[in-house]
Short mmCIF file of C-alpha atoms and ligand atoms in Angstrom, two decimals:
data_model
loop_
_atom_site.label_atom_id
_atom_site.label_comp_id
_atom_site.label_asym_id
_atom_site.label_seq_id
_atom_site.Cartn_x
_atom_site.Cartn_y
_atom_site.Cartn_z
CA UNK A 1 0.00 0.00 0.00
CA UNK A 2 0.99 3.13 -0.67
CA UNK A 3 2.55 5.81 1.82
CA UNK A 4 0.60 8.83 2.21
CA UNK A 5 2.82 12.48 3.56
CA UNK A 6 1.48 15.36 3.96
CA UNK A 7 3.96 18.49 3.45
CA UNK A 8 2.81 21.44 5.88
CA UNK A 9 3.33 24.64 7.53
CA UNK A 10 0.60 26.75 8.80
CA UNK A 11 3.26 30.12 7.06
CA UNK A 12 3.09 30.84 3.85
CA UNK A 13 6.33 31.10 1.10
CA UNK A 14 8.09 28.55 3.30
CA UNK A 15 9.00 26.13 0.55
CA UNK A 16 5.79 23.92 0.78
CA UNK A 17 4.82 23.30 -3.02
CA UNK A 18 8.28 23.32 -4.26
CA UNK A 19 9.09 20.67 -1.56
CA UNK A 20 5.97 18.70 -2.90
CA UNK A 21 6.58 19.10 -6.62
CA UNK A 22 10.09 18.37 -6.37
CA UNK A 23 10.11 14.97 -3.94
CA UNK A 24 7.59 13.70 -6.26
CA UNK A 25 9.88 14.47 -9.06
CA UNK A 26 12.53 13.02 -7.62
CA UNK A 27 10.93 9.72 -6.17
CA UNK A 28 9.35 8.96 -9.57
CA UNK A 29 13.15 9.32 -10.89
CA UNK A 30 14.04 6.86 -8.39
CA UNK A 31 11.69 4.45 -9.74
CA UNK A 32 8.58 5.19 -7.47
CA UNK A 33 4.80 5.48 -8.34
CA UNK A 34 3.78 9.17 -7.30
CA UNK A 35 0.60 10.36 -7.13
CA UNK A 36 0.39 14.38 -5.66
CA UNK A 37 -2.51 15.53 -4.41
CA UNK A 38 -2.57 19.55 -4.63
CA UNK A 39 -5.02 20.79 -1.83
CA UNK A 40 -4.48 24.54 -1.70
CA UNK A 41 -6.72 26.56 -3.81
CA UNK A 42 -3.84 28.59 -5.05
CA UNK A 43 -3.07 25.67 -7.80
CA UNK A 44 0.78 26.36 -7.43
CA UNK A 45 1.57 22.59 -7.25
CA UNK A 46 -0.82 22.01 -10.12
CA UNK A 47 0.88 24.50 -12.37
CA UNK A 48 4.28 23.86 -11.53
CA UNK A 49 3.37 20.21 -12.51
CA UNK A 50 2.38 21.58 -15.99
CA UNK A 51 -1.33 21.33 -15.80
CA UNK A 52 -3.05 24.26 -16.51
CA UNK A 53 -5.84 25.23 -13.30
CA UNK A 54 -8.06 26.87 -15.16
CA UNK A 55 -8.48 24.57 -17.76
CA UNK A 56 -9.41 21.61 -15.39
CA UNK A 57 -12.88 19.57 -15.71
CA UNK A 58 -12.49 17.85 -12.44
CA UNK A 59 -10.38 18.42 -9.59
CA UNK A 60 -9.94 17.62 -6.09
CA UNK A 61 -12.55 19.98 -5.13
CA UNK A 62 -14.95 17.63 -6.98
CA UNK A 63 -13.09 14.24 -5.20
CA UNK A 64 -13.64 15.68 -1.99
CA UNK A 65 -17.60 16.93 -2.60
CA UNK A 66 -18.17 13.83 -4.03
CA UNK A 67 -18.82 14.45 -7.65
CA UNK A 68 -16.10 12.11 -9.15
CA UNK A 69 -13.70 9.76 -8.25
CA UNK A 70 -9.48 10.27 -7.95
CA UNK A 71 -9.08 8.23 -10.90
CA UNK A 72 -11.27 11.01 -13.13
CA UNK A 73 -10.18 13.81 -11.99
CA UNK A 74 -6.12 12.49 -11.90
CA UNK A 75 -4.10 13.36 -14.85
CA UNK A 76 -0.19 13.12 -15.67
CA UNK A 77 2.54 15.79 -14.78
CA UNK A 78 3.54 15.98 -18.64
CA UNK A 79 7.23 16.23 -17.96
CA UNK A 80 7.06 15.00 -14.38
CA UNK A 81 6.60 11.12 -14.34
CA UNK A 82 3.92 11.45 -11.64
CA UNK A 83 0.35 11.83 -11.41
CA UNK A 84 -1.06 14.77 -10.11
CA UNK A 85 -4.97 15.33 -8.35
CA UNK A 86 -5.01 19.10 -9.63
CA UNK A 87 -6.27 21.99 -7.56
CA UNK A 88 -7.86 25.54 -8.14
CA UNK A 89 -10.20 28.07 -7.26
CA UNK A 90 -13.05 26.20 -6.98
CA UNK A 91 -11.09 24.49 -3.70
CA UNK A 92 -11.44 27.26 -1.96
CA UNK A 93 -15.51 26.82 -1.78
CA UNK A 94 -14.99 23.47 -0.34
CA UNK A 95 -14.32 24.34 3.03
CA UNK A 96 -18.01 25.61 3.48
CA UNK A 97 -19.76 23.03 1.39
CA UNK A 98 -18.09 20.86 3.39
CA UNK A 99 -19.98 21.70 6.75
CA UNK A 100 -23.26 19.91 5.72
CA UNK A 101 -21.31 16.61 5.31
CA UNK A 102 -20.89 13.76 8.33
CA UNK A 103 -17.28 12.89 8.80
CA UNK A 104 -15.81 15.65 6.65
CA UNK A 105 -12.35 15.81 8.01
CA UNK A 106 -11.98 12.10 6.42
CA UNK A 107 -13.02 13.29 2.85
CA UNK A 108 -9.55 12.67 1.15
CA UNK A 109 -9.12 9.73 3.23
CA UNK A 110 -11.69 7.91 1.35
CA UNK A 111 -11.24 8.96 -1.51
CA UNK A 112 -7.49 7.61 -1.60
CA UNK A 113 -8.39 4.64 0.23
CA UNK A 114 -9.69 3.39 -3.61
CA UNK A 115 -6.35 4.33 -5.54
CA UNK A 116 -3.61 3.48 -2.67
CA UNK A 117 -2.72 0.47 -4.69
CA UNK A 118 -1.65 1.92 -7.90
CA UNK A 119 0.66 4.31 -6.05
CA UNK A 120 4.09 3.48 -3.99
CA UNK A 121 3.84 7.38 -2.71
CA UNK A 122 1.09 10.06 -2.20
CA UNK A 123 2.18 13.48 -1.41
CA UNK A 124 -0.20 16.27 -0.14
CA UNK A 125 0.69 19.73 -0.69
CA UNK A 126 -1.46 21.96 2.00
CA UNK A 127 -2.51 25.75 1.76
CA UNK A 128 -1.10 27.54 4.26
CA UNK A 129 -3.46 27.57 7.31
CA UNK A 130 -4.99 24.98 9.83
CA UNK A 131 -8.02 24.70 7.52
CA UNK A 132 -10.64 22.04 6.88
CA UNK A 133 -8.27 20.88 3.68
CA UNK A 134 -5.60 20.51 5.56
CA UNK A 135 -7.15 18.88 8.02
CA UNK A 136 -8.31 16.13 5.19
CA UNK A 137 -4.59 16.22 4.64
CA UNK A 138 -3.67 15.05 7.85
CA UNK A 139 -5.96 12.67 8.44
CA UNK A 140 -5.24 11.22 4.97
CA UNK A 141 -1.72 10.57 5.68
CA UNK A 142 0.76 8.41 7.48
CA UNK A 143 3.19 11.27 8.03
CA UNK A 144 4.14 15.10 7.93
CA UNK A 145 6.43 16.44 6.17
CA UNK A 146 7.34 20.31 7.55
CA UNK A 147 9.31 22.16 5.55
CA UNK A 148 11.34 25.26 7.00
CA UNK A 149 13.54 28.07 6.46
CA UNK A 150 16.06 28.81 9.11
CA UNK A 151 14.96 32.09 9.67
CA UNK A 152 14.77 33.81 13.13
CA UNK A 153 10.83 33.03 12.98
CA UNK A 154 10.79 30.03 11.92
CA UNK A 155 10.24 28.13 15.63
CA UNK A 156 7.77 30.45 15.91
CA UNK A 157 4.45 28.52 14.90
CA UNK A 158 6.03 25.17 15.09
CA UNK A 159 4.34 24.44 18.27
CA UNK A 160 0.86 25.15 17.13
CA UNK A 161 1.68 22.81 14.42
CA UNK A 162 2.87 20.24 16.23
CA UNK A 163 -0.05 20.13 18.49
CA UNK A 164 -2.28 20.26 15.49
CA UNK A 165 -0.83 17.03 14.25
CA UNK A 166 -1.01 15.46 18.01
CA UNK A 167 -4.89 16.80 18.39
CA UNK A 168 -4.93 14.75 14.74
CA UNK A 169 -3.49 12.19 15.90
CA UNK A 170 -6.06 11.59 19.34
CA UNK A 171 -8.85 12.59 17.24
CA UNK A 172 -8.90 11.26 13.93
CA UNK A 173 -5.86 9.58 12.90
CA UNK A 174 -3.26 7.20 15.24
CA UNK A 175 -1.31 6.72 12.66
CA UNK A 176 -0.13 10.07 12.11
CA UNK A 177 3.24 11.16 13.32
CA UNK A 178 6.30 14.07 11.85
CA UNK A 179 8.41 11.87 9.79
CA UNK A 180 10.86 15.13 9.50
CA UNK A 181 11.82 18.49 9.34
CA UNK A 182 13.05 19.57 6.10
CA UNK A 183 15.79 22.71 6.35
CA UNK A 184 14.97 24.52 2.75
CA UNK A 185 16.19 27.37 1.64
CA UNK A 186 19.08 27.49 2.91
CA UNK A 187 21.73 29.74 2.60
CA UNK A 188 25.51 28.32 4.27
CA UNK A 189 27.02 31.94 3.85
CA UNK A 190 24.36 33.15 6.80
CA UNK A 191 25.36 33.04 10.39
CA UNK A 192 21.68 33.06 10.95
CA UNK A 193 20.82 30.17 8.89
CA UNK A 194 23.44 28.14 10.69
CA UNK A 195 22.27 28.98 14.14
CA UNK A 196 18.78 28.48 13.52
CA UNK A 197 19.58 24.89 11.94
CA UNK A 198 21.58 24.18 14.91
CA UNK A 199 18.83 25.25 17.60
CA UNK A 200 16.61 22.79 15.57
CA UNK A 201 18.82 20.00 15.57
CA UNK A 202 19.13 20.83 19.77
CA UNK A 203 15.54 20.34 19.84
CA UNK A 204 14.29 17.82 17.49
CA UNK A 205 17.25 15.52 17.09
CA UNK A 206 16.89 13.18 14.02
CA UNK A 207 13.56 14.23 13.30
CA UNK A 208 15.54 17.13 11.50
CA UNK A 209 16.27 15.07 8.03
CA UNK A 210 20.55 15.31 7.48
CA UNK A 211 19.54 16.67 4.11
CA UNK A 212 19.50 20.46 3.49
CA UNK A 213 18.00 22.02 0.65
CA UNK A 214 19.85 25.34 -0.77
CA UNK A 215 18.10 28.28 -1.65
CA UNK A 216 18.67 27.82 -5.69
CA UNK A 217 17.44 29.77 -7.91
CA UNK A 218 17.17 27.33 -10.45
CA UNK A 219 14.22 25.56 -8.52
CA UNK A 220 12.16 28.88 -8.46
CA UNK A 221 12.75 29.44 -12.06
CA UNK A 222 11.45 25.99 -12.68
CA UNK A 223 7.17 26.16 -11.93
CA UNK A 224 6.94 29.42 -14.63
CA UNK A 225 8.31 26.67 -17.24
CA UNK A 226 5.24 24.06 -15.88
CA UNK A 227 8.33 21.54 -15.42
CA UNK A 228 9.74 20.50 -11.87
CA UNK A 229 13.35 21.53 -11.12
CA UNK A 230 14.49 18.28 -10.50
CA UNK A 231 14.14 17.92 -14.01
CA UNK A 232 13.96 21.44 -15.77
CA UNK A 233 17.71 21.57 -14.36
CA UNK A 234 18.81 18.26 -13.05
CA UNK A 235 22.33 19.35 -12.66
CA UNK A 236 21.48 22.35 -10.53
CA UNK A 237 21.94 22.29 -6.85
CA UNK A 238 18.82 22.25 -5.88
CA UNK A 239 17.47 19.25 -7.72
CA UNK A 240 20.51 17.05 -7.02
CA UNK A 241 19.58 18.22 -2.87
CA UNK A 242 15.53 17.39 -3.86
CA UNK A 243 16.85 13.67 -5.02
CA UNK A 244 19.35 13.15 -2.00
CA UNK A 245 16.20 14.16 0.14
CA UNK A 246 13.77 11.76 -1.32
CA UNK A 247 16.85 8.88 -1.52
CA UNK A 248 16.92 9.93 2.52
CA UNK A 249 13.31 9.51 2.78
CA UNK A 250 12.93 6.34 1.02
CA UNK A 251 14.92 5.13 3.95
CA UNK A 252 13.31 6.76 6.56
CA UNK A 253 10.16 4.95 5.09
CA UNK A 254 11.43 1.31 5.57
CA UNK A 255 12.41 1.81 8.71
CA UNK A 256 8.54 2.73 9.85
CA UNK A 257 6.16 0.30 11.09
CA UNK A 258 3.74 -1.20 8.13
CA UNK A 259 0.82 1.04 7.62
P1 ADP B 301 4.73 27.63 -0.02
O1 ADP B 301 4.11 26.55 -0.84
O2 ADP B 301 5.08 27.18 1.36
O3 ADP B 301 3.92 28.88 -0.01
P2 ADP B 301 6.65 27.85 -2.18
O4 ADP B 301 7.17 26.48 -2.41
O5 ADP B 301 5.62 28.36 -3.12
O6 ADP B 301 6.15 28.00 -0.69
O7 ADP B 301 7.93 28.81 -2.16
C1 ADP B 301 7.80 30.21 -1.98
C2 ADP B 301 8.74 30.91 -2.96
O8 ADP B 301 10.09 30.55 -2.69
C3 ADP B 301 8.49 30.53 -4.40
O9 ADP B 301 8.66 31.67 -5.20
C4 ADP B 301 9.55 29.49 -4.70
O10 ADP B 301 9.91 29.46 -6.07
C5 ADP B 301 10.69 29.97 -3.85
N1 ADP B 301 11.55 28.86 -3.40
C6 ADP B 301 11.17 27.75 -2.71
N2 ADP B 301 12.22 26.96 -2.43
C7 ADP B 301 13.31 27.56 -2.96
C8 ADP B 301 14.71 27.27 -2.99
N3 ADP B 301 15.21 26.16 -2.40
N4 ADP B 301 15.56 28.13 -3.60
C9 ADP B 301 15.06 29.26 -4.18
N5 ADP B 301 13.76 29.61 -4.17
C10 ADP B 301 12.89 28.79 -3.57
MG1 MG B 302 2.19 26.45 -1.69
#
């Protein structure tokens, strides 16, 4: 069956969608069967997969109201070698429609329970809030995925995220835990950077994943070509860091108890 992440941060511009659109890149390089499910209304993930939002028939807004199924609303990242559950505007209505349903925190779960199979990997990419969506997100999954910049606010919020997930977990979902923290963005040649990644390393201990992703400019150049930057520049620093990171998370998987 397939494993099922969920990459969140309640902030905004932390490195969320790239995160998302890259490790699926990179896992399907390696061989996997990705499917990424893009849950924030924004559509980022969705275009920097190369599907265009606002030409979609179905997408997960209609998975998660019911209208369709995963499988017809799915289509292929063209040049990404994953499947992608798109996302746009019409997301954003969900969160209200979804008040008149029973058991509408479990939505997504549902719906994936029918395609797990096909797929070795499902990645979530969240909107940046505690919303209902990412609530479906997190009880959807097996494990979080938070990536952060080592900024000087970065701890800041971390808490109320982590006690999200451990309300999730008592709630809804026992099987969710933080599989890692993801250091992205990061910039060597700031004293900052370093002492921030330190103090998180103090306080989470191998939760922090040993790979570091490098602010590269390359990987934001990447979504306004629809291709991900582990493949629109392979070479580049940042996709070589995006494959080391899913190669370090392949083995981070094994070593977790069988869903
Ligand atoms: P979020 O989904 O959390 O809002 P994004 O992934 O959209 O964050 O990233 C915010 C901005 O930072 C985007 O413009 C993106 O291209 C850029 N960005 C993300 N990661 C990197 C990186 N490692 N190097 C350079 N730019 C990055
Ligand atoms: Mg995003």
């Amino acid at each position: 069956m397939a494993r099922i992440f969920v990459v969140a941060n309640q902030k905004g511009g932390v490195g969320k969608t790239t995160t998302t659109v890259n490790l699926a890149a990179a896992l399907a390089s390696l061989g996997q069967r990705v499917l990424l499910v893009d849950l924030d209304p924004q559509g980022n993930a969705t275009m920097g997969c190369g599907i265009d939002k606002r030409a979609l028939v179905r997408s997960v807004y209609h998975v998660l109201i019911g209208l369709c199924d995963i499988e017809e609303a799915a289509l292929r990242s063209p040049q990404g070698g994953f499947t992608v559950l798109p996302a746009n505007r019409d997301l954003a209505g969900a969160e209200v429609e979804l008040v008149d349903f029973e058991e509408r925190e479990t939505r997504l779960r549902e719906a994936l329970a029918q395609v797990e199979p096909q797929y070795d990997v499902v990645l979530i990419d969240c909107p940046p809030s505690l919303s209902m969506l990412t609530l479906n997100g997190f009880c959807a999954a097996h494990g979080v995925i938070i990536p952060m910049q080592c900024e000087y606010y970065a701890l800041e919020g971390l808490s109320d995220l982590v006690n999200t997930i451990k309300k999730v977990h008592a709630n809804f979902n026992t099987r969710l835990k933080v599989i890692g923290l993801l250091r992205v963005m990061f910039d060597p040649r700031m004293t900052l950077s370093q002492q921030v990644s330190d103090q998180l390393t103090q306080h989470f201990g191998d939760k922090v994943f040993q790979t570091v992703i490098p602010r590269n400019v390359r990987l934001a150049e990447a979504p306004s070509y629809g291709v991900p930057g582990v493949v629109f520049d392979a070479q580049s620093k940042g996709a070589r860091a995006y494959v080391e990171f899913a190669r370090e998370l392949l083995e981070r998987i094994r070593s977790l108890p069988d869903a």
